[in-house]
Short mmCIF file of N, CA, C and O in Angstrom, two decimals:
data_model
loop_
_atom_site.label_atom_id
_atom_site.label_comp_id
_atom_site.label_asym_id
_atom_site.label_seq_id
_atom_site.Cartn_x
_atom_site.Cartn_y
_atom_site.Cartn_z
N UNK A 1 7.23 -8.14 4.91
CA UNK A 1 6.78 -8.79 3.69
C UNK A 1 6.17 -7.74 2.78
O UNK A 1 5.58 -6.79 3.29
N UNK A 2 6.28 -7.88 1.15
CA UNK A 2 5.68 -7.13 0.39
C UNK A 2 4.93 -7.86 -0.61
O UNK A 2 5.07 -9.09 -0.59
N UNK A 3 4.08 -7.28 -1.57
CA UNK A 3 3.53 -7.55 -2.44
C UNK A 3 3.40 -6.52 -3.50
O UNK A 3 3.47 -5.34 -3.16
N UNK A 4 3.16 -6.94 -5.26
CA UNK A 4 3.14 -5.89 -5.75
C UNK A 4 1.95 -6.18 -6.41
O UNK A 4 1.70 -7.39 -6.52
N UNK A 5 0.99 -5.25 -6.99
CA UNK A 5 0.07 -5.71 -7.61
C UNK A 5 0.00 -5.09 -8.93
O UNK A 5 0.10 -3.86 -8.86
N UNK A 6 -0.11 -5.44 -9.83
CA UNK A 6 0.53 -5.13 -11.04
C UNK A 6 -0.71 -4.27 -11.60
O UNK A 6 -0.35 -3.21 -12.12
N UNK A 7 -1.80 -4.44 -11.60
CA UNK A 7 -3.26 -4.16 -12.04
C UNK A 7 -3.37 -2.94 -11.78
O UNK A 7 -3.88 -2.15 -12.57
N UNK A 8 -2.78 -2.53 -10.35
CA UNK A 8 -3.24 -1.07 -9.71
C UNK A 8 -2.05 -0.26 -9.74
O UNK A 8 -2.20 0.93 -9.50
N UNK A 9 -0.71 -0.74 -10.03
CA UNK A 9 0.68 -0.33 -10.09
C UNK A 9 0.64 0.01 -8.76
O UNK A 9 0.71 1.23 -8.60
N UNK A 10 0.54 -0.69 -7.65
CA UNK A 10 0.73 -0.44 -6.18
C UNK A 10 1.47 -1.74 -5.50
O UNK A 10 1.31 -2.93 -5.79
N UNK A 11 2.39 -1.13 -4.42
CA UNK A 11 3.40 -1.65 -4.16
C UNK A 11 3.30 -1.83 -2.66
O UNK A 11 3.74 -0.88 -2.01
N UNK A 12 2.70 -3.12 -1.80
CA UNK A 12 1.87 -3.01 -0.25
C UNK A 12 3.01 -3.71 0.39
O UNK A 12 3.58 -4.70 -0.08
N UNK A 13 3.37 -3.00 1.70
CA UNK A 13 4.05 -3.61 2.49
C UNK A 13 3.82 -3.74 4.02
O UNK A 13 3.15 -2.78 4.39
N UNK A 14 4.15 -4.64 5.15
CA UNK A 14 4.27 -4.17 6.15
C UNK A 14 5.19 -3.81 6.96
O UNK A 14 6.33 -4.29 6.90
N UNK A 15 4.88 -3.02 7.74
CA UNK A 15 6.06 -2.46 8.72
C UNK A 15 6.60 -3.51 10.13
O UNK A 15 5.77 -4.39 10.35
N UNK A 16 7.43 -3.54 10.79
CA UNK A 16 7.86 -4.13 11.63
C UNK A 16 7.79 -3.06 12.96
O UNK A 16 8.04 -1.87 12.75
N UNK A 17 7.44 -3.48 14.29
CA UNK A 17 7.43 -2.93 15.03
C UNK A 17 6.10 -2.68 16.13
O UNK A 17 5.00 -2.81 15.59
N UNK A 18 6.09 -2.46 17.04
CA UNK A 18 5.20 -2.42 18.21
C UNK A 18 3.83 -2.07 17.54
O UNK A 18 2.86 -2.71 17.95
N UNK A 19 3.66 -1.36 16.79
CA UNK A 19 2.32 -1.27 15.90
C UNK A 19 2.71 -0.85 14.49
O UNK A 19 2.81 0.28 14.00
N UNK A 20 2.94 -2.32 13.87
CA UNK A 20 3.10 -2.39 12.34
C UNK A 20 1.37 -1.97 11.47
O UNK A 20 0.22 -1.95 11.91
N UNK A 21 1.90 -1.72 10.28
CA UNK A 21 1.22 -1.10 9.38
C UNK A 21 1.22 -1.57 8.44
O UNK A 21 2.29 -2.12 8.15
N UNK A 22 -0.12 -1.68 7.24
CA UNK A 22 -0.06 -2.35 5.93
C UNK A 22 -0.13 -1.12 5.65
O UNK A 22 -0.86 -0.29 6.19
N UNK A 23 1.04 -0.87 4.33
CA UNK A 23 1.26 0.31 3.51
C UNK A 23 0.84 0.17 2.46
O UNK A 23 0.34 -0.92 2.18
N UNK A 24 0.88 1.14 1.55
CA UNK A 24 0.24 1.20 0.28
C UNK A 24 1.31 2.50 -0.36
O UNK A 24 1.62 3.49 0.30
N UNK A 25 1.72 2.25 -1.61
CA UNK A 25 2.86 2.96 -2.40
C UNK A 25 2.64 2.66 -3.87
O UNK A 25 2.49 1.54 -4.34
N UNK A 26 2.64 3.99 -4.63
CA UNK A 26 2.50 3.21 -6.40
C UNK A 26 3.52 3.55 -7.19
O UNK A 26 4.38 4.36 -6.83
N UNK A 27 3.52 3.23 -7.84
CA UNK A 27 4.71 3.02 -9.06
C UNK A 27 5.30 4.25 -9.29
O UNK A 27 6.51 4.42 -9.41
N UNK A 28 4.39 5.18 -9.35
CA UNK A 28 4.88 6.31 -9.65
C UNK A 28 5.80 7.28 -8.27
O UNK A 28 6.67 8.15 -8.34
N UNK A 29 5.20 6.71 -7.24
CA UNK A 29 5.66 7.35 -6.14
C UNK A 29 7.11 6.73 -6.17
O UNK A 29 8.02 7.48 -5.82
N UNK A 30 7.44 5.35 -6.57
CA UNK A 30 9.01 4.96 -6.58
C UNK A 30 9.41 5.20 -7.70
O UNK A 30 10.59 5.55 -7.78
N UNK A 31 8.93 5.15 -8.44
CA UNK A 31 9.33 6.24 -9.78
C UNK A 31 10.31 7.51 -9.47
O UNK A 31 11.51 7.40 -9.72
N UNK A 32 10.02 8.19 -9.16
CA UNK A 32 10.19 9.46 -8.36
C UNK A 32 11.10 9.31 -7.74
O UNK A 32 12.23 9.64 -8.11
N UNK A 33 10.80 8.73 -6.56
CA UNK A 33 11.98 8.25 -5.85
C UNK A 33 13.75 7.90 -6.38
O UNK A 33 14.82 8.31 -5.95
N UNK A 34 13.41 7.06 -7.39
CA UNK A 34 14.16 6.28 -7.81
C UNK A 34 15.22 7.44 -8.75
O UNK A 34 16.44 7.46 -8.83
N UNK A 35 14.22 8.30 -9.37
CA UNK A 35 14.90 9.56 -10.24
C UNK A 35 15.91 10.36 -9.69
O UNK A 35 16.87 10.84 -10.30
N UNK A 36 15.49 10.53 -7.83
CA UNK A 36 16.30 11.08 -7.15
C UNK A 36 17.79 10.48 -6.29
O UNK A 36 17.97 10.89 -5.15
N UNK A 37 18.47 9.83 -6.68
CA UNK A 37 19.63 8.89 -6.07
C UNK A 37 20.24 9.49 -5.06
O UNK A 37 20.78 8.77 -4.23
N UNK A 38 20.30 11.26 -4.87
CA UNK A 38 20.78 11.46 -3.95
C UNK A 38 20.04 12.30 -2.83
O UNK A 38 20.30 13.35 -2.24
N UNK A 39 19.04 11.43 -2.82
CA UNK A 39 18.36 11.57 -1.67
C UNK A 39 18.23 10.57 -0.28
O UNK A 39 18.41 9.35 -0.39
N UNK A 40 17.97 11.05 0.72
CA UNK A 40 18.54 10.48 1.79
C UNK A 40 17.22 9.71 1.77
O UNK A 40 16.40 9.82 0.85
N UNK A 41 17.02 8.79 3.02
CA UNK A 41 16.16 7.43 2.96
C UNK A 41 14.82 8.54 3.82
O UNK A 41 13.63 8.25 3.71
N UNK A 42 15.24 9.64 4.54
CA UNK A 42 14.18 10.03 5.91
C UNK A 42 13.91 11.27 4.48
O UNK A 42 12.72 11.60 4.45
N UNK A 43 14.49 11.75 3.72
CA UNK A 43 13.72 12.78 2.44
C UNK A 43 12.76 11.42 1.62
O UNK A 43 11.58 11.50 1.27
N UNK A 44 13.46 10.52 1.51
CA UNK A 44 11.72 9.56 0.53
C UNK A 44 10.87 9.20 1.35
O UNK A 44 9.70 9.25 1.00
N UNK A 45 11.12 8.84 2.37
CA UNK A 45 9.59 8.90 3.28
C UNK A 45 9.23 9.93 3.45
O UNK A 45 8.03 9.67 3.57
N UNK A 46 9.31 11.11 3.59
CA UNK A 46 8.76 12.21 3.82
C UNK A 46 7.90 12.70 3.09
O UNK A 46 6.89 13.26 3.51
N UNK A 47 8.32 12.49 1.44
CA UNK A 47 7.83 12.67 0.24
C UNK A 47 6.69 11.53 0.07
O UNK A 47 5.55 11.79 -0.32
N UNK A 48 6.96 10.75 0.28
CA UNK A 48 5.87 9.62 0.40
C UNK A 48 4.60 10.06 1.21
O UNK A 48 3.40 9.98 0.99
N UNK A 49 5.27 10.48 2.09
CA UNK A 49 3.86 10.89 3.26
C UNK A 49 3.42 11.63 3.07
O UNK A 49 2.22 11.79 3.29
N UNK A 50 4.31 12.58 2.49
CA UNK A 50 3.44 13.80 2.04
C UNK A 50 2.02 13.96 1.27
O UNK A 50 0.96 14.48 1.62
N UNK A 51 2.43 13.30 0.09
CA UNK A 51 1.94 12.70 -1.09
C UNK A 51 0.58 12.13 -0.92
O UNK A 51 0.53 10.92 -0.73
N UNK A 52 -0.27 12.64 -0.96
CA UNK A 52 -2.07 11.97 -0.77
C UNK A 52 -2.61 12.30 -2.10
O UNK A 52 -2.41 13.43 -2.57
N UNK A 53 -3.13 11.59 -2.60
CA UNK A 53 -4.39 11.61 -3.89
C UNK A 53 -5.56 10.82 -3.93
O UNK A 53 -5.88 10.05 -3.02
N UNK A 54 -6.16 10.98 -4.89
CA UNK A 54 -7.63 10.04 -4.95
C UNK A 54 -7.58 9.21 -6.04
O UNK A 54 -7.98 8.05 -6.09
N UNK A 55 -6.88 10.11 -7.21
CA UNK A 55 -6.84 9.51 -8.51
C UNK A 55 -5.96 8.66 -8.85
O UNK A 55 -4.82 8.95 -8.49
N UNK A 56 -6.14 7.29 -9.67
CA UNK A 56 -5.63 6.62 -9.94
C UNK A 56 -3.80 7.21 -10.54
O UNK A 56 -2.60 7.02 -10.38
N UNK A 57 -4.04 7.40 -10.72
CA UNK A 57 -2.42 8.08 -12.00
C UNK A 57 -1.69 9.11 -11.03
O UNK A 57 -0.55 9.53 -11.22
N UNK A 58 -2.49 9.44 -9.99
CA UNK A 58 -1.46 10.40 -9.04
C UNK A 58 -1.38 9.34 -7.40
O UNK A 58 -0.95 9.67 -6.30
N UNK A 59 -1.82 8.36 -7.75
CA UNK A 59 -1.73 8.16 -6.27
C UNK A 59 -0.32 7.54 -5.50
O UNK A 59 0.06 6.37 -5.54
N UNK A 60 0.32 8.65 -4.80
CA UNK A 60 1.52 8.55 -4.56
C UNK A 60 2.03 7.84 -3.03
O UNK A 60 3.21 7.87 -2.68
N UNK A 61 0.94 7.24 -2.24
CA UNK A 61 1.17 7.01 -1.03
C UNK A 61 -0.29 7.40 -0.17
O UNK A 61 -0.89 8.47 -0.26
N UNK A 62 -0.57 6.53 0.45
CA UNK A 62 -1.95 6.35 1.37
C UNK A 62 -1.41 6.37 3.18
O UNK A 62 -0.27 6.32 3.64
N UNK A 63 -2.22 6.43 3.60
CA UNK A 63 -1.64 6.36 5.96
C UNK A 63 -2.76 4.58 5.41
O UNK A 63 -3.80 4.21 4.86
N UNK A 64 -1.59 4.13 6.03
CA UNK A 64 -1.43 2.42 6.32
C UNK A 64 -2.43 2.45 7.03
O UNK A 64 -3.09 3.37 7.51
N UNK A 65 -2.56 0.82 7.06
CA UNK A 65 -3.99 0.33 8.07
C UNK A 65 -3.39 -0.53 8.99
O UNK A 65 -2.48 -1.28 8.64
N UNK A 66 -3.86 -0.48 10.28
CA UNK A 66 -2.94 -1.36 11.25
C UNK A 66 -3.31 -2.34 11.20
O UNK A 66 -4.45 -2.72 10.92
N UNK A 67 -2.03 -3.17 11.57
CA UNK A 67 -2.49 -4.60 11.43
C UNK A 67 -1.88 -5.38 12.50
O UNK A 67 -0.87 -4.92 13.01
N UNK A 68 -2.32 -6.43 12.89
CA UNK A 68 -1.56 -7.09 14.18
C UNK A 68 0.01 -7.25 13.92
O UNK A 68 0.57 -7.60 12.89
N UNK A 69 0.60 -6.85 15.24
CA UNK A 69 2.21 -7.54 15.14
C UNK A 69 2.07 -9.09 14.87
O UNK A 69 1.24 -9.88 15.32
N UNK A 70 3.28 -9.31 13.89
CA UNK A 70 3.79 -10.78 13.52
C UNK A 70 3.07 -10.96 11.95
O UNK A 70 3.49 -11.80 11.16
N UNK A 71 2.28 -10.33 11.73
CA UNK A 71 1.52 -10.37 10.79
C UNK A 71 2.51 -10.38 9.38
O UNK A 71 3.41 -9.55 9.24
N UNK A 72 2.16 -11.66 8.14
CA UNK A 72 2.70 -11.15 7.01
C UNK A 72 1.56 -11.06 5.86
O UNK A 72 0.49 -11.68 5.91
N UNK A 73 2.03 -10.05 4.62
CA UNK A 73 1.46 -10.25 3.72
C UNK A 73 1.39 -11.39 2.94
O UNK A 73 2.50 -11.75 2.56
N UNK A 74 0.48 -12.08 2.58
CA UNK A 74 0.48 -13.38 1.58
C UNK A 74 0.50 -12.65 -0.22
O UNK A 74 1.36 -12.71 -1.10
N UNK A 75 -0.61 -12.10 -0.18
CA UNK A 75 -1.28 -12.19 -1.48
C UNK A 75 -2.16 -10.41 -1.99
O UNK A 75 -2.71 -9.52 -1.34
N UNK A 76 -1.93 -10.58 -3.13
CA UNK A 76 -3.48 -9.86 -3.24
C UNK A 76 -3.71 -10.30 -4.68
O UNK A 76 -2.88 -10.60 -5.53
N UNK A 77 -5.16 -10.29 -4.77
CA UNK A 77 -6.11 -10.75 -5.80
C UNK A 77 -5.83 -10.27 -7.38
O UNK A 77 -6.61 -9.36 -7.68
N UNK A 78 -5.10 -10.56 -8.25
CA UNK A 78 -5.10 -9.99 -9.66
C UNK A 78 -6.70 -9.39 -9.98
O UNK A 78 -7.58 -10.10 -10.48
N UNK A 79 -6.82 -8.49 -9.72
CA UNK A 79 -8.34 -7.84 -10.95
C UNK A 79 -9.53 -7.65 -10.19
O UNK A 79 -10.72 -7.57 -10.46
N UNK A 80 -8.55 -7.57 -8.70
CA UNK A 80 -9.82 -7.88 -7.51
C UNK A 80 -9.04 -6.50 -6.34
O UNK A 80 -7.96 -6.01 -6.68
N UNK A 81 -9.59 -6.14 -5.30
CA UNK A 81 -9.11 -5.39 -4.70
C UNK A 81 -9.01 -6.08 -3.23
O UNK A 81 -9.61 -5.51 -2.31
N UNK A 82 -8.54 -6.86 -3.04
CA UNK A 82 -8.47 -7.98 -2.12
C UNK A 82 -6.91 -8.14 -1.70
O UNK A 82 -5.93 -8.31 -2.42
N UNK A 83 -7.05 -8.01 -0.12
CA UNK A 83 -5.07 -8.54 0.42
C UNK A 83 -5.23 -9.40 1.10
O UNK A 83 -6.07 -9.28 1.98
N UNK A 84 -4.66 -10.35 1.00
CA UNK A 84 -4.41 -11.67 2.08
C UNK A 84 -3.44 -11.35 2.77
O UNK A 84 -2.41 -10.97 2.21
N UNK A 85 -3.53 -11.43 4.41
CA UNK A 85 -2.32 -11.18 5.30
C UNK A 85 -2.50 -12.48 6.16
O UNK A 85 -3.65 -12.72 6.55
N UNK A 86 -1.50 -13.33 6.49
CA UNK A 86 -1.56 -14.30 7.49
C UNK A 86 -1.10 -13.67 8.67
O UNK A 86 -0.09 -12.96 8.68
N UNK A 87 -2.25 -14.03 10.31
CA UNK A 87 -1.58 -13.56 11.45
C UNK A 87 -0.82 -14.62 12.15
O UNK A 87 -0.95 -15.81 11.86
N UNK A 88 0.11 -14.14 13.23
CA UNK A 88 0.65 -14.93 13.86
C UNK A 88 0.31 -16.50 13.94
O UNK A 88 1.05 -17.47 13.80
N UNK A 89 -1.43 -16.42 14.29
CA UNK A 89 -1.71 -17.57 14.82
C UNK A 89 -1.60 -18.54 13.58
O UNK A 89 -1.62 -19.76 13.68
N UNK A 90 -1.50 -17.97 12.61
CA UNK A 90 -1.56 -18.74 11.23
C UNK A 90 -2.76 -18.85 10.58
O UNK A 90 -2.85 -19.42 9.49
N UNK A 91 -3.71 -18.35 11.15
CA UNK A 91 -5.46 -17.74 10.32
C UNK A 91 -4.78 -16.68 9.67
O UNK A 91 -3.90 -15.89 10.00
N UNK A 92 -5.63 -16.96 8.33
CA UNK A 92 -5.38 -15.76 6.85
C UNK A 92 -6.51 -14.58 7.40
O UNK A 92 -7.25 -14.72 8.38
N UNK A 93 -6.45 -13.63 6.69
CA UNK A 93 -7.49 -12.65 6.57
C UNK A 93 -7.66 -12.02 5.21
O UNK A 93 -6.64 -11.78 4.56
N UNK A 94 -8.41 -11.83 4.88
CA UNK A 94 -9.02 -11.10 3.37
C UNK A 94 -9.51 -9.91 3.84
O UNK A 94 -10.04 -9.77 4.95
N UNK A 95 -9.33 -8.87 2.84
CA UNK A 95 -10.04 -7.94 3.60
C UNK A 95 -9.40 -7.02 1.91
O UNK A 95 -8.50 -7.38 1.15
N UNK A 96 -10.52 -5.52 1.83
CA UNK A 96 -10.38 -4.61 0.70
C UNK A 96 -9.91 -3.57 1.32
O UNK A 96 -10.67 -2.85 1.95
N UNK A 97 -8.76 -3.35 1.26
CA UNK A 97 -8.25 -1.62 2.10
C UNK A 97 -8.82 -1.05 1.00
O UNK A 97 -9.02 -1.59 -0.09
N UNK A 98 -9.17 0.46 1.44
CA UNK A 98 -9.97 1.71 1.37
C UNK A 98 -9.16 1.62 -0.28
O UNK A 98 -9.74 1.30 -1.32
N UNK A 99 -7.60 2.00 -0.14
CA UNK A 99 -7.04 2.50 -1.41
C UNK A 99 -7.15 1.89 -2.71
O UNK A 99 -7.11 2.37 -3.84
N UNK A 100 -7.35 0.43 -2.18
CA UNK A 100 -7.52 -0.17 -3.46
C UNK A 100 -8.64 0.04 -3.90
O UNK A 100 -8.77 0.34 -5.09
N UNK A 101 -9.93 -0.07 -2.90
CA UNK A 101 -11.16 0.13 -3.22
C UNK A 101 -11.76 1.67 -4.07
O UNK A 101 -12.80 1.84 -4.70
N UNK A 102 -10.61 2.63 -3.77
CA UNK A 102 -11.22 3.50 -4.56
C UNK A 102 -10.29 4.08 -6.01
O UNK A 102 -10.43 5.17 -6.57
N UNK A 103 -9.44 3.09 -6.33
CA UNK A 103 -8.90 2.91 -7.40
C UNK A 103 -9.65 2.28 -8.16
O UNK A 103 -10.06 2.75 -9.23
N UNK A 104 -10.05 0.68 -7.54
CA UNK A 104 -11.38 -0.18 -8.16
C UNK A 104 -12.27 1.34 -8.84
O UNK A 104 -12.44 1.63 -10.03
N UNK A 105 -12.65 2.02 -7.72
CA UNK A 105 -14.23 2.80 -8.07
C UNK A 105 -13.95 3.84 -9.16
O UNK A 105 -14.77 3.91 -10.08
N UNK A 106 -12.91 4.63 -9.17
CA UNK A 106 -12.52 5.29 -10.69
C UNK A 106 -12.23 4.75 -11.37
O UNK A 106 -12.00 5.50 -12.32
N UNK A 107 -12.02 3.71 -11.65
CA UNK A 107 -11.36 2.60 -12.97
C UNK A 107 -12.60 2.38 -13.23
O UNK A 107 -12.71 2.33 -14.46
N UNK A 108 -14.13 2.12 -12.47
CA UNK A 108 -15.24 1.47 -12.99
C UNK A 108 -15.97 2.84 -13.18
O UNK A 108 -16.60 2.77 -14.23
N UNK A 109 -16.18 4.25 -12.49
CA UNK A 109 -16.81 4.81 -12.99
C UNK A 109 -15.84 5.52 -14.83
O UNK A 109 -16.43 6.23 -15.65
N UNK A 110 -14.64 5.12 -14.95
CA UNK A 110 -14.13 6.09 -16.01
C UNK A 110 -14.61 4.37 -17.04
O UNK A 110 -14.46 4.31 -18.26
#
């Protein structure tokens, strides 16, 4: 499941597999991506991973936060730094990953 959040130009997904991951990706990082067509799928993740920043306008890719298997994304908050993920059992969770939170914090100190 994905979500996009338009506010932060970030693009959250999770992964499938024995220990899935909520990701975090921004516009600009598929930007990029997208410029390059003949690049193979294991060169854009690589570039992705590579890719760490702090600042809003460079932030090209964050290391995911684990999250239970079965888990999907619901939601995240317009104007808020908030993700809703439903788990298996069907209880939601709210919660502020780090990346959004410090996008929030340069957007409020600039």
């Amino acid at each position: 499941s994905f979500v996009y959040n338009a506010e932060y130009s970030m693009l959250m997904y999770i992964t499938f597999g024995t220990r899935p991951y909520l990701h975090f990706c921004s516009y600009s990082s598929l930007a990029q991506i997208a410029s390059n067509p003949s690049s193979s799928a294991e060169e854009d993740y690589r570039f992705i991973s590579q890719q760490q920043s702090v600042f809003n306008d460079s932030i090209l890719a964050w290391e995911g936060r684990p999250v239970e298997r079965g888990a999907r994304l619901v939601a995240t908050i317009p104007g808020d730094s908030k993700v809703i993920i439903q788990l298996p059992r069907g209880n939601l969770e709210a919660f502020e990953p780090r990346p959004l939170i410090l996008i929030r914090a340069t957007d409020l100190i600039r």
